[in-house]
PDB file of C-alpha atoms in Angstrom:
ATOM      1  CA  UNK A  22      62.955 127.412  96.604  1.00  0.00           C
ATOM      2  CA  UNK A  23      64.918 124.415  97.156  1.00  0.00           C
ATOM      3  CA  UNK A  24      68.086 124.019  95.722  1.00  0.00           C
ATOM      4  CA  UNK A  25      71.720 122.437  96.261  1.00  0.00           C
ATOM      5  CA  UNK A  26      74.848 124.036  95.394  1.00  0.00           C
ATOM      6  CA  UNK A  27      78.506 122.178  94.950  1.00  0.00           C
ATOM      7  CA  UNK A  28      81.839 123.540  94.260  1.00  0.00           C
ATOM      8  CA  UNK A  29      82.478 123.535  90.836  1.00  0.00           C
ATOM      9  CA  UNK A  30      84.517 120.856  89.606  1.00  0.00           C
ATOM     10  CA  UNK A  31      86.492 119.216  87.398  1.00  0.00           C
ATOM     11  CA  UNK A  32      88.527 118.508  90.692  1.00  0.00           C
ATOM     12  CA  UNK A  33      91.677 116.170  90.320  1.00  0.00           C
ATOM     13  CA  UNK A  34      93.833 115.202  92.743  1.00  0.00           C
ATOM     14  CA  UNK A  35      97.269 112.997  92.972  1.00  0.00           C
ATOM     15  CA  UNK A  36      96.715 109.415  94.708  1.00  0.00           C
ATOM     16  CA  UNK A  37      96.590 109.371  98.497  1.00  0.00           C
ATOM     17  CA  UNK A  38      95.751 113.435  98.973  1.00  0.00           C
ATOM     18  CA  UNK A  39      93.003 114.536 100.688  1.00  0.00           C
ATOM     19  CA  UNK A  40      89.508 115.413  99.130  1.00  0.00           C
ATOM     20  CA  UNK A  41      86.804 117.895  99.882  1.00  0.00           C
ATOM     21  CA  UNK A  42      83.930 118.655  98.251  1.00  0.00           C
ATOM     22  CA  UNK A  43      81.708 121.806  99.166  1.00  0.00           C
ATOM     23  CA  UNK A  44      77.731 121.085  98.954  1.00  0.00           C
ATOM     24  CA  UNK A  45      75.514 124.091 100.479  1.00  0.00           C
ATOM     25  CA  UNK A  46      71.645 123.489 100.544  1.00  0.00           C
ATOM     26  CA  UNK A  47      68.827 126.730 100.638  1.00  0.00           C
ATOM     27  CA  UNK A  48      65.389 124.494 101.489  1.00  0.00           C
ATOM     28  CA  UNK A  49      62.331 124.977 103.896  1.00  0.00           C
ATOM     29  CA  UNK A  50      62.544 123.032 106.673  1.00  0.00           C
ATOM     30  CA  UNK A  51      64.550 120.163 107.965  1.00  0.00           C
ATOM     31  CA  UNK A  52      65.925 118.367 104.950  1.00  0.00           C
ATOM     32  CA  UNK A  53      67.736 114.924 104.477  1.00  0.00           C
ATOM     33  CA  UNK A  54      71.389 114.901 102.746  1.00  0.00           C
ATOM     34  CA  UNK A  55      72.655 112.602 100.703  1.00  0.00           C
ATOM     35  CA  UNK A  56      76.237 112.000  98.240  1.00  0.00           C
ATOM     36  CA  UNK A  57      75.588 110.394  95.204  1.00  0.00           C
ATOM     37  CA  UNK A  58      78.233 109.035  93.175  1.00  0.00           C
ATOM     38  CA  UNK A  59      78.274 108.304  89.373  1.00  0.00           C
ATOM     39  CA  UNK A  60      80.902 105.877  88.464  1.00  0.00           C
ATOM     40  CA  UNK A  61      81.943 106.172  84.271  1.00  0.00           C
ATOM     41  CA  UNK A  62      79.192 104.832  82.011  1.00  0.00           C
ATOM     42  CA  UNK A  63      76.809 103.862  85.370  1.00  0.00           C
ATOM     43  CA  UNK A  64      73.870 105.293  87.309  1.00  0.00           C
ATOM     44  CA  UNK A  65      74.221 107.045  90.479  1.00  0.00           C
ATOM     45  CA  UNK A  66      74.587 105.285  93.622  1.00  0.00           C
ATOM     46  CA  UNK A  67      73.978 106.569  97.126  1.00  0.00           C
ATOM     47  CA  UNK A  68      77.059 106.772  98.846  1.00  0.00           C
ATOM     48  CA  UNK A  69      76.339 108.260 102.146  1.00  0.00           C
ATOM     49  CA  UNK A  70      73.420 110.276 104.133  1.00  0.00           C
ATOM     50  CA  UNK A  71      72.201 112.388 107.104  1.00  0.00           C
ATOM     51  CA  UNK A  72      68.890 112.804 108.164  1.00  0.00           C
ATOM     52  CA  UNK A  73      69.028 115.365 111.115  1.00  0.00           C
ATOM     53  CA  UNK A  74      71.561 118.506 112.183  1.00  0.00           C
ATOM     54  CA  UNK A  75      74.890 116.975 113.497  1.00  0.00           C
ATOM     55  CA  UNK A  76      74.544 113.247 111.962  1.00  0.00           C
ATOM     56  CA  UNK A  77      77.525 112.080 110.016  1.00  0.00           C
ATOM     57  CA  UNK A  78      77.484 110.228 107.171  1.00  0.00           C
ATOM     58  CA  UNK A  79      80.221 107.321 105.941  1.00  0.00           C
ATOM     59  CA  UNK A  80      80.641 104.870 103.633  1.00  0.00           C
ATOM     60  CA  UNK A  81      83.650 103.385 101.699  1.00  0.00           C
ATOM     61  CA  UNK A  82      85.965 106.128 103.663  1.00  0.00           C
ATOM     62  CA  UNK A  83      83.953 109.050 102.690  1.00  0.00           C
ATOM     63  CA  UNK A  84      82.148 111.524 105.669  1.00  0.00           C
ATOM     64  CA  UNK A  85      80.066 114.409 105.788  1.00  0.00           C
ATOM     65  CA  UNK A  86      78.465 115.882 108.598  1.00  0.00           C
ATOM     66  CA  UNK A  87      75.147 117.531 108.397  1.00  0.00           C
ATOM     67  CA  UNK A  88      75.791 121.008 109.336  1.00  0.00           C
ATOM     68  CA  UNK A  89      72.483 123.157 110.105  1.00  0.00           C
ATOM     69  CA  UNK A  90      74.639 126.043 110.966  1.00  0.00           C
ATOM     70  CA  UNK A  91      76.204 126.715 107.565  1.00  0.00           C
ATOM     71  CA  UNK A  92      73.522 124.551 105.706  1.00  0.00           C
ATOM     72  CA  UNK A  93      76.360 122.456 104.500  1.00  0.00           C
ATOM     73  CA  UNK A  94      77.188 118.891 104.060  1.00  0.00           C
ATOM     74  CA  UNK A  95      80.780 118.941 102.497  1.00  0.00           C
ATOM     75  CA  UNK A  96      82.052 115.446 101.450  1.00  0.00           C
ATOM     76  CA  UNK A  97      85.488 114.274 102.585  1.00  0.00           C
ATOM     77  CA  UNK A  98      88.008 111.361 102.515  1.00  0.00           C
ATOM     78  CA  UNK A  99      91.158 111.657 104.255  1.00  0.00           C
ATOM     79  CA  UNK A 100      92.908 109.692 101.251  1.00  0.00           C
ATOM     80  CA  UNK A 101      91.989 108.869  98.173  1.00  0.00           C
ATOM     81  CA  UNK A 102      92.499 106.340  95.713  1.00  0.00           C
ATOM     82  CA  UNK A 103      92.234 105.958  91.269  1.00  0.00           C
ATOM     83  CA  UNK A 104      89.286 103.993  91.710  1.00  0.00           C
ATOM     84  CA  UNK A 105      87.374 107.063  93.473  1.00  0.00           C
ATOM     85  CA  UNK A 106      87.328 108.835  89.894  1.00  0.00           C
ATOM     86  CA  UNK A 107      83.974 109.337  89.574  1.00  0.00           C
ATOM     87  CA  UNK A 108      80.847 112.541  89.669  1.00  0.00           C
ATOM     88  CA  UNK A 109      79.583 113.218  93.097  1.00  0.00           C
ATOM     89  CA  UNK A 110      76.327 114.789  93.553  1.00  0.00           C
ATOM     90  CA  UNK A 111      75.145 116.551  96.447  1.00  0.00           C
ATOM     91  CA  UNK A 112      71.385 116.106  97.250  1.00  0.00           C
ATOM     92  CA  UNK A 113      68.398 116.838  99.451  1.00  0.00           C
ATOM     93  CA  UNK A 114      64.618 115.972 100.451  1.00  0.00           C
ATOM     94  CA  UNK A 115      62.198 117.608 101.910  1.00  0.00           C
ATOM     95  CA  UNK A 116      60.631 116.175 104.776  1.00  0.00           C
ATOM     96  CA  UNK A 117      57.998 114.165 103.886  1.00  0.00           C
ATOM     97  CA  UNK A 118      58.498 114.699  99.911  1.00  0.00           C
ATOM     98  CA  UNK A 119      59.674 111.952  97.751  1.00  0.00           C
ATOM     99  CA  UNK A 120      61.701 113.971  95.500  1.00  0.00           C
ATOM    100  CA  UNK A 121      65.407 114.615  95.496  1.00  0.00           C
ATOM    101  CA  UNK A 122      66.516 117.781  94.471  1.00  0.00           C
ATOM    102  CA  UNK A 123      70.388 117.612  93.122  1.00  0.00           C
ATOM    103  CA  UNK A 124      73.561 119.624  92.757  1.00  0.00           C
ATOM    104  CA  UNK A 125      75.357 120.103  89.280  1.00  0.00           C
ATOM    105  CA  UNK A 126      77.843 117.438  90.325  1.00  0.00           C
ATOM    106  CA  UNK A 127      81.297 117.417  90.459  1.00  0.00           C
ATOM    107  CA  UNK A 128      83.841 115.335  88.348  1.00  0.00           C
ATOM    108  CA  UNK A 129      86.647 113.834  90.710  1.00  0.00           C
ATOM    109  CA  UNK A 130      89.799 112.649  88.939  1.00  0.00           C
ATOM    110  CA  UNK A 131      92.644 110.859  90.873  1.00  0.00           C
ATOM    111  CA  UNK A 132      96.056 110.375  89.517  1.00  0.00           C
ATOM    112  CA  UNK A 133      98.411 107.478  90.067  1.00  0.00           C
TER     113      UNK A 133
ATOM    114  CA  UNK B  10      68.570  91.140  93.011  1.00  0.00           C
ATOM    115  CA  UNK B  11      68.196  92.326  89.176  1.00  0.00           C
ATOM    116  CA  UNK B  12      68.148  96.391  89.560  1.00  0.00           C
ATOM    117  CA  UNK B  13      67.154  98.707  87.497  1.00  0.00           C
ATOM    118  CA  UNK B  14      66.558  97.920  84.176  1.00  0.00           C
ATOM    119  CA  UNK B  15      66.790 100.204  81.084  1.00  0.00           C
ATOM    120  CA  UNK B  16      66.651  99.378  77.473  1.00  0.00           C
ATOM    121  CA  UNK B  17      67.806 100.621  75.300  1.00  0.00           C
ATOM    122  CA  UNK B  18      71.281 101.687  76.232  1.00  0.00           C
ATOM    123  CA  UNK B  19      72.144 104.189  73.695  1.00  0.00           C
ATOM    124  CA  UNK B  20      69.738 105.289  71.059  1.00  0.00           C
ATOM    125  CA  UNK B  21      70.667 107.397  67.701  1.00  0.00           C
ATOM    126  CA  UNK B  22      67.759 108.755  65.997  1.00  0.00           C
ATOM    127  CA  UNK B  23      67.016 111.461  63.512  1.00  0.00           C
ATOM    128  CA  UNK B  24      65.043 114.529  64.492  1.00  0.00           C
ATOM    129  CA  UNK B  25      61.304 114.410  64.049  1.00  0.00           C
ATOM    130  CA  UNK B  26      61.204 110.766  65.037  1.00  0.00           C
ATOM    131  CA  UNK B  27      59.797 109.006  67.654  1.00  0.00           C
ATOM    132  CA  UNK B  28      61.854 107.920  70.903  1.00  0.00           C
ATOM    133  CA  UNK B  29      60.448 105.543  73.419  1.00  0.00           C
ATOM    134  CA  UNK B  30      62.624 104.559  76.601  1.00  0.00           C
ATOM    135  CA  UNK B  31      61.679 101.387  78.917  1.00  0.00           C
ATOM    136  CA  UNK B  32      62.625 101.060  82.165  1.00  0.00           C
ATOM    137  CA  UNK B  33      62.060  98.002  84.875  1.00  0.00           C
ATOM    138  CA  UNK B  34      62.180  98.971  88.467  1.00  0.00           C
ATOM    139  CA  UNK B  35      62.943  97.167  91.269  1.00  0.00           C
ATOM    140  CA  UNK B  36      60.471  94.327  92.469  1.00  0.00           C
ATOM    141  CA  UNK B  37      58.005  95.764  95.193  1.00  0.00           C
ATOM    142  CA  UNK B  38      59.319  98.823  94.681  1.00  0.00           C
ATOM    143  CA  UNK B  39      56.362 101.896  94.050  1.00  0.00           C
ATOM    144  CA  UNK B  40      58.001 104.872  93.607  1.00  0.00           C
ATOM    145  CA  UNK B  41      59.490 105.368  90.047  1.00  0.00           C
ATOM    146  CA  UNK B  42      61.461 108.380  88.822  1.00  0.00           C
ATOM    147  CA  UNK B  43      62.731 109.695  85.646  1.00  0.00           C
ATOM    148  CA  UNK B  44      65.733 111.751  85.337  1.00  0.00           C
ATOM    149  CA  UNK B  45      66.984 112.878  82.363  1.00  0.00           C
ATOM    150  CA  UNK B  46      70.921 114.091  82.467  1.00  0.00           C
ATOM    151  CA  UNK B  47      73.033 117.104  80.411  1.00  0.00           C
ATOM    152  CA  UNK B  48      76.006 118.585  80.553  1.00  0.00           C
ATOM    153  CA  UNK B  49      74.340 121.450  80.337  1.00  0.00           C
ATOM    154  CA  UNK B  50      71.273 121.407  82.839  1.00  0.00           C
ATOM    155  CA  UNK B  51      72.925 118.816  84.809  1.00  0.00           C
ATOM    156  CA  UNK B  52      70.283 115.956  86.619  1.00  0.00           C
ATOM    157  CA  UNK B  53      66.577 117.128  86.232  1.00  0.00           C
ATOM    158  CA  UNK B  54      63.485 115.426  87.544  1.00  0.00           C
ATOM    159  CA  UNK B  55      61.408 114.990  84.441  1.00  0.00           C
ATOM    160  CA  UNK B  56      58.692 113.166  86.608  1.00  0.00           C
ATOM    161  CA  UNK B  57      57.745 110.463  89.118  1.00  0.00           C
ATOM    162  CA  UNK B  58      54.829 108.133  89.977  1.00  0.00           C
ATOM    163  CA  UNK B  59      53.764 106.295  93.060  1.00  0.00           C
ATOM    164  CA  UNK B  60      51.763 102.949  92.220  1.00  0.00           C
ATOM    165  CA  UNK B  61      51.410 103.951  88.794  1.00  0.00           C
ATOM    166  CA  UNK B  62      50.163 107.003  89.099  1.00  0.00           C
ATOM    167  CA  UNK B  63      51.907 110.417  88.028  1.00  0.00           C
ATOM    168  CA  UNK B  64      52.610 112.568  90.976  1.00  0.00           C
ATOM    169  CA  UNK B  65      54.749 115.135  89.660  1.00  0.00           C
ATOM    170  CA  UNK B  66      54.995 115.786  86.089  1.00  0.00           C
ATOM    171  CA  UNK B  67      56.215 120.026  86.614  1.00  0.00           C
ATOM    172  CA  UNK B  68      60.042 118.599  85.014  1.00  0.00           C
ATOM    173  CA  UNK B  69      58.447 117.608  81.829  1.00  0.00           C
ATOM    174  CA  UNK B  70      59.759 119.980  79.636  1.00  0.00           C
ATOM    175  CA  UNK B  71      56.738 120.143  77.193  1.00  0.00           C
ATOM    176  CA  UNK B  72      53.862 118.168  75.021  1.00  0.00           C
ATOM    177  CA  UNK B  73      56.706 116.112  73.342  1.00  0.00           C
ATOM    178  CA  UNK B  74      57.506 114.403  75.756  1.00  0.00           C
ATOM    179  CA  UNK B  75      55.198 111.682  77.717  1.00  0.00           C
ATOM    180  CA  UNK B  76      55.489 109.081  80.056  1.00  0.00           C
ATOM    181  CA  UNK B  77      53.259 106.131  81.149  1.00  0.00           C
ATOM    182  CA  UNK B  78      53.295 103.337  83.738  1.00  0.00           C
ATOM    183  CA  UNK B  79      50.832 100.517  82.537  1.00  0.00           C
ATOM    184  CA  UNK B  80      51.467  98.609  85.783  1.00  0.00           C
ATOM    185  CA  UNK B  81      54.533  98.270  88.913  1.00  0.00           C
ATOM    186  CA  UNK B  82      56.828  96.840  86.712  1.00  0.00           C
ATOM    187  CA  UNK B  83      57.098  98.719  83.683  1.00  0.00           C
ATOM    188  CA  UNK B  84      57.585 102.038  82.597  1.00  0.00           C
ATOM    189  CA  UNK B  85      57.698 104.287  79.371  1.00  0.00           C
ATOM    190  CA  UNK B  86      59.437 107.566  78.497  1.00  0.00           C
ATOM    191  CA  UNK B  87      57.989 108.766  74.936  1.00  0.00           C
ATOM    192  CA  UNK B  88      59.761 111.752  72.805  1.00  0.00           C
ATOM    193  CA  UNK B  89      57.446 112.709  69.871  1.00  0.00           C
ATOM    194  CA  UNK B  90      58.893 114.148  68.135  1.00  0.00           C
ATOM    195  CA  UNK B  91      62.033 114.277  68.835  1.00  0.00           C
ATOM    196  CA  UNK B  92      64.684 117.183  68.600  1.00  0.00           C
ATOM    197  CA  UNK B  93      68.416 117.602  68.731  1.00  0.00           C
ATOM    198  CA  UNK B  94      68.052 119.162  72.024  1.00  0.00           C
ATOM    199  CA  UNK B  95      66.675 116.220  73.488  1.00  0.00           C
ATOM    200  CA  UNK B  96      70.111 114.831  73.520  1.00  0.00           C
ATOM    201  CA  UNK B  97      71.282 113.353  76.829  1.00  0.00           C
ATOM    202  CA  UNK B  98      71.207 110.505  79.137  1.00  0.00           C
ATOM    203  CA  UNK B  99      68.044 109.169  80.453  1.00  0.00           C
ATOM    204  CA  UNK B 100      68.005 107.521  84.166  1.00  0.00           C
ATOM    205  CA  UNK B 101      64.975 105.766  85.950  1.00  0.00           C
ATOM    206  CA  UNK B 102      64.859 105.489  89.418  1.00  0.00           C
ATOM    207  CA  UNK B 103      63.126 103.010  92.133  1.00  0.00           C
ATOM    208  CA  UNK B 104      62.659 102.917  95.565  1.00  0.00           C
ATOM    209  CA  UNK B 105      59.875 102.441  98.403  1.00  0.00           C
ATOM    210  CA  UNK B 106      58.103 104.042 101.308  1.00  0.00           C
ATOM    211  CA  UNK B 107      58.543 100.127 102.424  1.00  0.00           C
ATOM    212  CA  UNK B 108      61.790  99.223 101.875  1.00  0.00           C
ATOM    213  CA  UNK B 109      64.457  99.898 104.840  1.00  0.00           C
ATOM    214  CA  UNK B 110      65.035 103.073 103.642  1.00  0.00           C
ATOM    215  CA  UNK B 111      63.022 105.075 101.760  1.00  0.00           C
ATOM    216  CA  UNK B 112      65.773 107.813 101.100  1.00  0.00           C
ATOM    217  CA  UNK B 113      67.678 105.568  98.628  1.00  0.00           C
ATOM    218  CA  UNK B 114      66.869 105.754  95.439  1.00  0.00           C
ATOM    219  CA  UNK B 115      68.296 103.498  92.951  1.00  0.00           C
ATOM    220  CA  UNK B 116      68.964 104.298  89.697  1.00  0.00           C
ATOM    221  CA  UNK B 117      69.434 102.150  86.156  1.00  0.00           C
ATOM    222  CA  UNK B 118      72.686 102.509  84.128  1.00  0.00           C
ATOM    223  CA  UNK B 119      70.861 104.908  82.041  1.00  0.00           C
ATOM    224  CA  UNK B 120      69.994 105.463  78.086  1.00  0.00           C
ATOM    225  CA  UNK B 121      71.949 107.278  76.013  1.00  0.00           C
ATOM    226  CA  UNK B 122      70.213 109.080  73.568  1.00  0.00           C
ATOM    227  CA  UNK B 123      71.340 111.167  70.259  1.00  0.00           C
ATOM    228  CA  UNK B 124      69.053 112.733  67.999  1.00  0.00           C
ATOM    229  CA  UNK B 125      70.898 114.039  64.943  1.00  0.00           C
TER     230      UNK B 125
END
C-alpha cells in the first residue's frame, strides 16, 4: 500500500542550528510530495511540494528535494528560528487520486 | 478570503451522546475532506466528497459515525453515539480540481472534541 514514514520526533533544536527531517514514501507509481506544517492550536498548512523526481521544494527557508532514488523527500532549513516550533507532516498523492496519505508527524521545538 | 470554517471549536460531551461537527469550506471549492487527529493514530482520512457526493468513506471507523454534505457549502460530521475513544481533534479540508493548484489542501483550525 501507500504509506509515508518520518523520523520520529519530538525533535528540538537550539536557535540558528540546522534542521532535518527524514520522510520516506512506499506508493505505486509516481507520487506528489508535500510538508505540512501544524502551527500550536491551528490546522495544517502546506508548506512546500514536488510533483516529479528531482524537483525541489521551498518556502519560508525550508527545501526538500524529491528523491526517486531513495523514495525520500527529507525537509531541511539551514537555520532555524523559535517561531518554526511547530508539527511537520510528510505527505503524498497518488497520481490522479485526490487523497493525501500522511506521516505520523513530527514535533519541532526551537530554543532561544 | 474567509477559510475554513469549523464550529464548534472544542466540544465536551458525555459518552452515549450525540456529537455533530460543522464545517464551511472554501467558496468554489468541491472537494471536502474530513480528518480526524490522535496522538495515538496520528492524521486519518475519515472521508471525502466531491460536489457533495461521498467518494471515499473506507476511514470511517464504523456505524457511529456519519457524515453529510446537504450542498457546496456546508458540511456535517455526526458521532452517535459517542464514546470516550472518539476523543481527538477534528479537521475539514477544501480544495479544487479548479483552483491553481489542486494539490493544496486547506484545512480549518479544527474541533476539539472530549467525550468523558
Amino acid at each position: 500500500g501507500n504509506s509515508v514514514t518520518q523520523m520520529e520526533g519530538p525533535v528540538t533544536l537550539s536557535e540558528e542550528a540546522f534542521l532535518t527531517i527524514n520522510c520516506t514514501y512506499t506508493a505505486t507509481g509516481y507520487p506528489s510530495l508535500f510538508w505540512y506544517v501544524q502551527y500550536p492550536g491551528e490546522g495544517l498548512q502546506l508548506l512546500l511540494k514536488a510533483t516529479k523526481a528531482d524537483d525541489k521544494g521551498s518556502n519560508k527557508g525550508f527545501e526538500a528535494t524529491y528523491r526517486k532514488e531513495t523514495t525520500s523527500f527529507h525537509l531541511e532549513k539551514g537555520s532555524v528560528q523559535v517561531s518554526d516550533s511547530a508539527v511537520y507532516f510528510c505527505a503524498l498523492r497518488i497520481q490522479g487520486a485526490q487523497k493525501l496519505v500522511f506521516g505520523q508527524g513530527t514535533r519541532l521545538t526551537i530554543n532561544p | 478570503d474567509a477559510g475554513v470554517i469549523q464550529s464548534p471549536r472544542h466540544e465536551v460531551t458525555e459518552m452515549g451522546q450525540e456529537v455533530t461537527l460543522r464545517c464551511k469550506p472554501i467558496s468554489g471549492h468541491d472537494y471536502l475532506f474530513w480528518y480526524r487527529q490522535t496522538m495515538m493514530r496520528g492524521l486519518e482520512l475519515l472521508i471525502y466528497f466531491n460536489n457533495n457526493v461521498p467518494i471515499d468513506d473506507s476511514g470511517m471507523p464504523e456505524d457511529r459515525f456519519s457524515a453529510k454534505m446537504p450542498n457546496a457549502s456546508f458540511s456535517t460530521l455526526k458521532i452517535q453515539p459517542s464514546e470516550p475513544r472518539d476523543s481527538a481533534v477534528y479537521f475539514c479540508a477544501s480544495t479544487s480540481r479548479t483552483s491553481g493548484s489542486i494539490d493544496e489542501q486547506f484545512f480549518g483550525p479544527g474541533t476539539r472534541l472530549t467525550v468523558l
